[in-house]
Amino acid sequence: MDERAGAEMKTTTDKYKYITTAELRQHNTPADLWISIQGKVYDVTQWLQHHPGGDLPLLSLAGQDVTDAFVAYHPPAAWPMLDRFYVAHLSDFHVSDVSREYRRLVADFSKGGLFHRKGHSASASLLLMAVLLATIVYGVLYTQSPAAHAACAMLMGIVWIQSGFLGHDSGHYNVMAQRCPGLNRAMQVLAGNCVTGISIGWWKRNHNVHHIACNSLDYDPDLQHIPLFAVSSKFFKSLTSVYYERRMVFDKFAWFFVSYQHWSFYPVMCVARVNLFAQSIALLLSKTHVPNRWQEVLGVVFFWIWYPLLVSCLPSWSERVAFVLISFAVTGIQHVQFCLNHFSTEVYVGPPKGNDWFEKQTMGTLNISCPPWMDWFHGGLQFQVEHHLFPRLPRCNLRLISPLVKELCKKHRLPYSSYSFLEANKRTIATLRTAALQARDLANPVPKNLVWEAVNTHG
């Protein structure tokens, strides 16, 4: 511990040392990073590069109380590991009523075994993917019908969607029945990198930040789509992306695309997979620390061998192009689903705060209401509020806890947004349309609520 840190501490008992929240906030840099959990202060500077969730979540919440985020992301087995980082107690430690009840829910779910009750969704998804891939290979190699080839392209899109759901789940918890991290990792690389060409390492790095900084315009990469899209007129000020470490310049090209984004949204979603390919390759070729980089690279390389080879087996260039476009377009359904959960909800500028975890997660997420028999279509994304609050909870249990989350939100007068798939699409387009109209006339005042503006704008 350095002299400055020692000087700011004061001994109030023979057993503990105490610092204030104001003093904790001073330790918020990569070279000096402290956090607080349950009133205890930890120096995690040396742990930053070894954190399994990446360095960005810790950097985003540096110098703050992170109890709710820690509880959400870590099983009970992680708590004993904190002792080696302990430096002090927080003298003005305070827990809000909503956080206290949220943590009680996490404890109740843990005691009830819900975090370990995974069902058979992973096995079913892997089996379905294997059957569909075999059907695709047979259809491409042994049939001459263009209609059959087009059907195979659609099946390929379905395979990628199922792989996306599976990769999403495996990034949050061990989806395999056996408690074997190695098996979970092998499944991630196989179903993700090898089958879809998307790096699971890139996805985890991106997605963890998204969860921590949900709907922060300058911290959450899932909202940073300049020059193509802007969900808020705040992007017109050329915000700086903390994730990408660059300025998101709102120039004439961005102005043009954003001005028509409510028309271009669905066409872009049909080819949005190209962006994921590019992001994966960019990370793997960068100097950024990527755990097990060689596995990631080999998996992506394998995809770029088998997929072009399969497409090349089609009899003509027109069918090859059609196969690629159809498979991408079908997968675009999933890209739309990702956007529906966040584009039309509340946004903010600035770093996330650890002391309003529950509030930020509920305000920045939106559920898709559907009957149980449609759960397969949404892959757990339909319970986005529940998923953001309890990311380690297997998707098969999200519907079970939904009434409890809704009740807690109602009790504390927090939003619990849930709309049909059609209505969620309408709200997303309305948000994009309002921002587009604002882009066409930058002299307009910044709207306080883009959805409200969209509903009340005519012409």
CSV table of N, CA and C in Angstrom, one decimal, residues 386 398-408 416:
chain,number,residue,atom,x,y,z
A,386,GLU,N,-35.1,-9.3,-16.3
A,386,GLU,CA,-34.6,-10.4,-15.4
A,386,GLU,C,-33.2,-10.8,-15.7
A,398,LEU,N,-35.9,-17.9,-16.0
A,398,LEU,CA,-36.3,-16.5,-16.0
A,398,LEU,C,-37.8,-16.2,-16.0
A,399,ARG,N,-38.6,-17.1,-16.6
A,399,ARG,CA,-40.0,-16.9,-16.5
A,399,ARG,C,-40.5,-17.1,-15.1
A,400,LEU,N,-39.9,-18.0,-14.4
A,400,LEU,CA,-40.3,-18.4,-13.0
A,400,LEU,C,-40.1,-17.2,-12.1
A,401,ILE,N,-39.0,-16.4,-12.2
A,401,ILE,CA,-38.8,-15.3,-11.3
A,401,ILE,C,-39.4,-14.0,-11.8
A,402,SER,N,-39.9,-14.0,-13.0
A,402,SER,CA,-40.5,-12.7,-13.5
A,402,SER,C,-41.5,-12.0,-12.6
A,403,PRO,N,-42.4,-12.8,-12.0
A,403,PRO,CA,-43.4,-12.1,-11.1
A,403,PRO,C,-42.7,-11.4,-9.9
A,404,LEU,N,-41.7,-12.0,-9.4
A,404,LEU,CA,-41.0,-11.4,-8.2
A,404,LEU,C,-40.3,-10.1,-8.6
A,405,VAL,N,-39.7,-10.1,-9.8
A,405,VAL,CA,-39.0,-8.9,-10.2
A,405,VAL,C,-40.0,-7.8,-10.5
A,406,LYS,N,-41.1,-8.2,-11.2
A,406,LYS,CA,-42.1,-7.2,-11.5
A,406,LYS,C,-42.7,-6.6,-10.2
A,407,GLU,N,-42.9,-7.4,-9.2
A,407,GLU,CA,-43.4,-6.9,-7.9
A,407,GLU,C,-42.4,-6.0,-7.2
A,408,LEU,N,-41.1,-6.3,-7.3
A,408,LEU,CA,-40.1,-5.4,-6.7
A,408,LEU,C,-40.1,-4.1,-7.4
A,416,TYR,N,-40.9,-1.4,-15.3
A,416,TYR,CA,-40.8,-2.8,-15.7
A,416,TYR,C,-41.5,-2.8,-17.1
